[in-house]
PDB file of C-alpha atoms in Angstrom:
ATOM      1  CA  MET A   1      -5.399  -5.861  19.762  1.00  0.00           C
ATOM      2  CA  LEU A   2      -3.285  -2.989  19.085  1.00  0.00           C
ATOM      3  CA  GLU A   3      -0.665  -1.859  21.574  1.00  0.00           C
ATOM      4  CA  GLN A   4      -1.898   1.486  23.245  1.00  0.00           C
ATOM      5  CA  SER A   5       1.119   3.077  21.297  1.00  0.00           C
ATOM      6  CA  TYR A   6      -1.093   2.720  17.538  1.00  0.00           C
ATOM      7  CA  TYR A   7      -4.194   4.214  19.695  1.00  0.00           C
ATOM      8  CA  ASN A   8      -1.554   7.126  21.073  1.00  0.00           C
ATOM      9  CA  LYS A   9      -1.134   8.216  17.754  1.00  0.00           C
ATOM     10  CA  LEU A  10      -4.304   8.313  16.340  1.00  0.00           C
ATOM     11  CA  ASP A  11      -5.264  10.653  18.934  1.00  0.00           C
ATOM     12  CA  GLU A  12      -2.909  12.842  17.692  1.00  0.00           C
ATOM     13  CA  ILE A  13      -3.998  12.362  13.821  1.00  0.00           C
ATOM     14  CA  ILE A  14      -7.068  12.927  14.657  1.00  0.00           C
ATOM     15  CA  GLN A  15      -7.174  15.456  16.856  1.00  0.00           C
ATOM     16  CA  GLU A  16      -5.325  17.580  13.907  1.00  0.00           C
ATOM     17  CA  HIS A  17      -7.848  16.521  11.630  1.00  0.00           C
ATOM     18  CA  GLY A  18     -10.751  17.044  13.901  1.00  0.00           C
ATOM     19  CA  THR A  19     -14.169  15.070  14.281  1.00  0.00           C
ATOM     20  CA  THR A  20     -16.229  15.922  11.874  1.00  0.00           C
ATOM     21  CA  GLN A  21     -17.410  13.586   9.443  1.00  0.00           C
ATOM     22  CA  ALA A  22     -15.594  15.090   7.033  1.00  0.00           C
ATOM     23  CA  ALA A  23     -12.350  14.098   8.336  1.00  0.00           C
ATOM     24  CA  LEU A  24     -12.736  10.700   8.016  1.00  0.00           C
ATOM     25  CA  ILE A  25     -10.883  10.050   5.077  1.00  0.00           C
ATOM     26  CA  PRO A  26      -7.756  11.735   5.661  1.00  0.00           C
ATOM     27  CA  ILE A  27      -7.643  10.224   9.187  1.00  0.00           C
ATOM     28  CA  ILE A  28      -7.913   7.005   6.755  1.00  0.00           C
ATOM     29  CA  GLN A  29      -5.032   8.800   4.379  1.00  0.00           C
ATOM     30  CA  ASP A  30      -2.937   9.601   7.721  1.00  0.00           C
ATOM     31  CA  ILE A  31      -3.272   6.156   9.437  1.00  0.00           C
ATOM     32  CA  GLN A  32      -2.333   4.500   6.022  1.00  0.00           C
ATOM     33  CA  SER A  33       0.421   6.515   5.539  1.00  0.00           C
ATOM     34  CA  GLU A  34       1.539   5.639   9.128  1.00  0.00           C
ATOM     35  CA  TYR A  35       1.335   2.046   9.574  1.00  0.00           C
ATOM     36  CA  ARG A  36       1.499   1.154   5.620  1.00  0.00           C
ATOM     37  CA  TYR A  37      -2.272  -0.371   6.090  1.00  0.00           C
ATOM     38  CA  VAL A  38      -5.189   0.720   8.048  1.00  0.00           C
ATOM     39  CA  PRO A  39      -5.687  -2.094  11.519  1.00  0.00           C
ATOM     40  CA  PRO A  40      -9.348  -2.472  11.776  1.00  0.00           C
ATOM     41  CA  GLU A  41      -9.240  -1.559  14.799  1.00  0.00           C
ATOM     42  CA  LEU A  42      -8.216   1.561  13.992  1.00  0.00           C
ATOM     43  CA  LEU A  43     -10.264   2.316  11.705  1.00  0.00           C
ATOM     44  CA  SER A  44     -13.112   1.486  14.544  1.00  0.00           C
ATOM     45  CA  TYR A  45     -11.826   3.282  17.668  1.00  0.00           C
ATOM     46  CA  THR A  46     -11.855   6.681  14.376  1.00  0.00           C
ATOM     47  CA  ALA A  47     -15.535   5.559  14.065  1.00  0.00           C
ATOM     48  CA  ARG A  48     -16.368   6.049  17.478  1.00  0.00           C
ATOM     49  CA  LYS A  49     -14.481   8.938  17.404  1.00  0.00           C
ATOM     50  CA  LEU A  50     -16.161  10.597  14.813  1.00  0.00           C
ATOM     51  CA  GLY A  51     -18.968   9.802  16.258  1.00  0.00           C
ATOM     52  CA  ILE A  52     -20.161   7.473  13.123  1.00  0.00           C
ATOM     53  CA  SER A  53     -21.214   3.665  13.138  1.00  0.00           C
ATOM     54  CA  GLU A  54     -18.044   1.627  12.151  1.00  0.00           C
ATOM     55  CA  ALA A  55     -20.305   0.057   9.145  1.00  0.00           C
ATOM     56  CA  LYS A  56     -19.624   3.932   7.483  1.00  0.00           C
ATOM     57  CA  ALA A  57     -16.294   4.084   8.267  1.00  0.00           C
ATOM     58  CA  TYR A  58     -15.727   0.631   7.145  1.00  0.00           C
ATOM     59  CA  SER A  59     -17.992   1.308   4.326  1.00  0.00           C
ATOM     60  CA  VAL A  60     -15.538   4.333   3.164  1.00  0.00           C
ATOM     61  CA  ALA A  61     -12.553   2.740   3.388  1.00  0.00           C
ATOM     62  CA  THR A  62     -13.239  -0.280   1.109  1.00  0.00           C
ATOM     63  CA  PHE A  63     -15.031   2.140  -1.469  1.00  0.00           C
ATOM     64  CA  TYR A  64     -11.390   4.017  -2.113  1.00  0.00           C
ATOM     65  CA  GLU A  65      -8.584   0.948  -3.865  1.00  0.00           C
ATOM     66  CA  ASN A  66      -6.121   2.648  -2.252  1.00  0.00           C
ATOM     67  CA  PHE A  67      -6.704   1.543   1.173  1.00  0.00           C
ATOM     68  CA  SER A  68      -5.559  -1.378   2.480  1.00  0.00           C
ATOM     69  CA  PHE A  69      -6.467  -3.909   5.591  1.00  0.00           C
ATOM     70  CA  GLU A  70      -3.666  -5.649   4.406  1.00  0.00           C
ATOM     71  CA  PRO A  71       0.536  -5.159   6.588  1.00  0.00           C
ATOM     72  CA  LYS A  72       2.292  -3.893   3.091  1.00  0.00           C
ATOM     73  CA  GLY A  73       5.483  -4.027   3.112  1.00  0.00           C
ATOM     74  CA  LYS A  74       8.388  -1.166   3.041  1.00  0.00           C
ATOM     75  CA  TYR A  75       8.838  -0.911  -0.824  1.00  0.00           C
ATOM     76  CA  ILE A  76       5.395  -1.178  -2.527  1.00  0.00           C
ATOM     77  CA  ILE A  77       5.869  -2.360  -6.245  1.00  0.00           C
ATOM     78  CA  LYS A  78       3.308  -1.381  -8.706  1.00  0.00           C
ATOM     79  CA  VAL A  79       3.577  -2.693 -12.037  1.00  0.00           C
ATOM     80  CA  CYS A  80       1.803  -1.797 -14.857  1.00  0.00           C
ATOM     81  CA  ASP A  81      -0.798  -3.701 -16.827  1.00  0.00           C
ATOM     82  CA  GLY A  82      -2.534  -2.011 -18.984  1.00  0.00           C
ATOM     83  CA  THR A  83      -2.879  -2.397 -22.450  1.00  0.00           C
ATOM     84  CA  ALA A  84       0.402  -0.247 -23.200  1.00  0.00           C
ATOM     85  CA  CYS A  85       2.738  -2.266 -20.847  1.00  0.00           C
ATOM     86  CA  HIS A  86       1.235  -5.001 -20.907  1.00  0.00           C
ATOM     87  CA  VAL A  87       1.607  -4.886 -24.951  1.00  0.00           C
ATOM     88  CA  ARG A  88       5.333  -3.889 -23.898  1.00  0.00           C
ATOM     89  CA  LYS A  89       6.289  -7.154 -22.508  1.00  0.00           C
ATOM     90  CA  SER A  90       4.908  -6.458 -18.810  1.00  0.00           C
ATOM     91  CA  ILE A  91       4.325  -9.777 -17.662  1.00  0.00           C
ATOM     92  CA  PRO A  92       7.501 -11.270 -17.576  1.00  0.00           C
ATOM     93  CA  ILE A  93       8.773  -7.812 -15.308  1.00  0.00           C
ATOM     94  CA  LEU A  94       5.510  -8.785 -13.231  1.00  0.00           C
ATOM     95  CA  GLU A  95       6.640 -12.280 -13.235  1.00  0.00           C
ATOM     96  CA  ARG A  96      11.006 -12.077 -13.070  1.00  0.00           C
ATOM     97  CA  LEU A  97      10.021 -10.496  -9.786  1.00  0.00           C
ATOM     98  CA  TYR A  98       7.700 -13.069  -8.366  1.00  0.00           C
ATOM     99  CA  SER A  99      10.665 -15.108  -8.974  1.00  0.00           C
ATOM    100  CA  GLU A 100      12.736 -12.642  -6.844  1.00  0.00           C
ATOM    101  CA  LEU A 101      10.960 -12.082  -4.138  1.00  0.00           C
ATOM    102  CA  GLY A 102       9.119 -15.597  -3.793  1.00  0.00           C
ATOM    103  CA  LEU A 103       5.650 -13.999  -4.607  1.00  0.00           C
ATOM    104  CA  SER A 104       2.322 -14.880  -6.113  1.00  0.00           C
ATOM    105  CA  LYS A 105      -1.306 -13.084  -7.020  1.00  0.00           C
ATOM    106  CA  GLU A 106      -2.243 -14.846  -3.382  1.00  0.00           C
ATOM    107  CA  LYS A 107       0.803 -13.670  -1.155  1.00  0.00           C
ATOM    108  CA  THR A 108       2.291  -9.909  -2.224  1.00  0.00           C
ATOM    109  CA  THR A 109       3.762  -9.285   0.781  1.00  0.00           C
ATOM    110  CA  THR A 110       7.327 -10.972   1.498  1.00  0.00           C
ATOM    111  CA  ASP A 111       7.785 -12.313   5.530  1.00  0.00           C
ATOM    112  CA  ASP A 112      10.152  -9.804   6.231  1.00  0.00           C
ATOM    113  CA  MET A 113       7.904  -7.239   4.989  1.00  0.00           C
ATOM    114  CA  LEU A 114      10.125  -5.833   3.171  1.00  0.00           C
ATOM    115  CA  PHE A 115       8.050  -6.077  -0.263  1.00  0.00           C
ATOM    116  CA  THR A 116       4.343  -5.864  -1.585  1.00  0.00           C
ATOM    117  CA  LEU A 117       3.950  -6.961  -5.453  1.00  0.00           C
ATOM    118  CA  GLU A 118       1.015  -5.127  -7.368  1.00  0.00           C
ATOM    119  CA  THR A 119      -0.868  -5.171 -10.699  1.00  0.00           C
ATOM    120  CA  VAL A 120      -2.016  -2.356 -11.235  1.00  0.00           C
ATOM    121  CA  SER A 121      -4.159  -1.157 -14.112  1.00  0.00           C
ATOM    122  CA  CYS A 122      -2.566   1.785 -15.354  1.00  0.00           C
ATOM    123  CA  LEU A 123      -0.077   4.512 -13.641  1.00  0.00           C
ATOM    124  CA  GLY A 124      -1.123   7.219 -15.977  1.00  0.00           C
ATOM    125  CA  ALA A 125       2.947   6.813 -17.569  1.00  0.00           C
ATOM    126  CA  CYS A 126       2.214   4.881 -21.048  1.00  0.00           C
ATOM    127  CA  GLY A 127       4.627   6.489 -23.063  1.00  0.00           C
ATOM    128  CA  LEU A 128       7.232   5.593 -20.545  1.00  0.00           C
ATOM    129  CA  ALA A 129       6.273   1.661 -21.160  1.00  0.00           C
ATOM    130  CA  PRO A 130       6.608  -0.889 -19.279  1.00  0.00           C
ATOM    131  CA  VAL A 131       6.113   1.044 -15.890  1.00  0.00           C
ATOM    132  CA  MET A 132       6.882   0.182 -12.302  1.00  0.00           C
ATOM    133  CA  THR A 133       6.768   2.331  -9.440  1.00  0.00           C
ATOM    134  CA  VAL A 134       8.525   1.088  -6.126  1.00  0.00           C
ATOM    135  CA  ASN A 135       6.363   4.188  -3.161  1.00  0.00           C
ATOM    136  CA  ASP A 136       4.998   5.934  -6.164  1.00  0.00           C
ATOM    137  CA  LYS A 137       8.669   6.455  -8.261  1.00  0.00           C
ATOM    138  CA  VAL A 138       8.252   6.596 -11.260  1.00  0.00           C
ATOM    139  CA  TYR A 139      10.755   3.556 -13.307  1.00  0.00           C
ATOM    140  CA  PRO A 140      10.053   3.922 -17.299  1.00  0.00           C
ATOM    141  CA  ALA A 141      11.109   1.335 -19.615  1.00  0.00           C
ATOM    142  CA  MET A 142      11.653  -1.282 -17.686  1.00  0.00           C
ATOM    143  CA  THR A 143      13.338  -5.095 -17.947  1.00  0.00           C
ATOM    144  CA  PRO A 144      12.929  -7.796 -15.855  1.00  0.00           C
ATOM    145  CA  ASP A 145      16.151  -7.955 -14.979  1.00  0.00           C
ATOM    146  CA  ALA A 146      16.567  -3.781 -14.468  1.00  0.00           C
ATOM    147  CA  ALA A 147      13.718  -4.680 -12.110  1.00  0.00           C
ATOM    148  CA  ALA A 148      15.920  -7.460 -10.391  1.00  0.00           C
ATOM    149  CA  ASP A 149      18.881  -5.359 -10.622  1.00  0.00           C
ATOM    150  CA  LEU A 150      16.673  -2.668  -8.540  1.00  0.00           C
ATOM    151  CA  ILE A 151      14.881  -5.756  -6.486  1.00  0.00           C
ATOM    152  CA  ARG A 152      18.868  -5.888  -4.974  1.00  0.00           C
ATOM    153  CA  GLU A 153      19.822  -2.909  -5.107  1.00  0.00           C
ATOM    154  CA  LEU A 154      16.475  -2.099  -2.408  1.00  0.00           C
ATOM    155  CA  ARG A 155      18.069  -5.047  -0.360  1.00  0.00           C
ATOM    156  CA  GLY A 156      21.189  -3.439   0.307  1.00  0.00           C
ATOM    157  CA  ALA A 157      19.679   0.276   1.153  1.00  0.00           C
TER     158      ALA A 157
END
């Protein structure tokens, strides 16, 4: 059960967007922006407020890959493993980040909720490969050492 403050904030978000079905996606986006994930309780609450079924709300939220039902860290790191990045050695960068952060394919967020590490098919910056992003800021021509340095810098920030 979430604290009342979550529902109060959601009421503000809903008031901003309105209670039409068309408001569902912007509301979910704002929830995720606020909490770095979509708590299932808030999605159910949103469905009730908009007068739609929970099934419909969940089908929309699960359709879009960008929405997450799992809490994410303060820093969301995405390592590109598209063709250009892969051939320019993105996997050693990913492996170094797994090692530095104590993460794996199964465990993607650090216990302190500081970092979430994801692999993506393409970041659309092939000419800058290998590429990673941290909270959507692009870091081009990465190396394992540069990635480790960035982690140390973020930890100190």
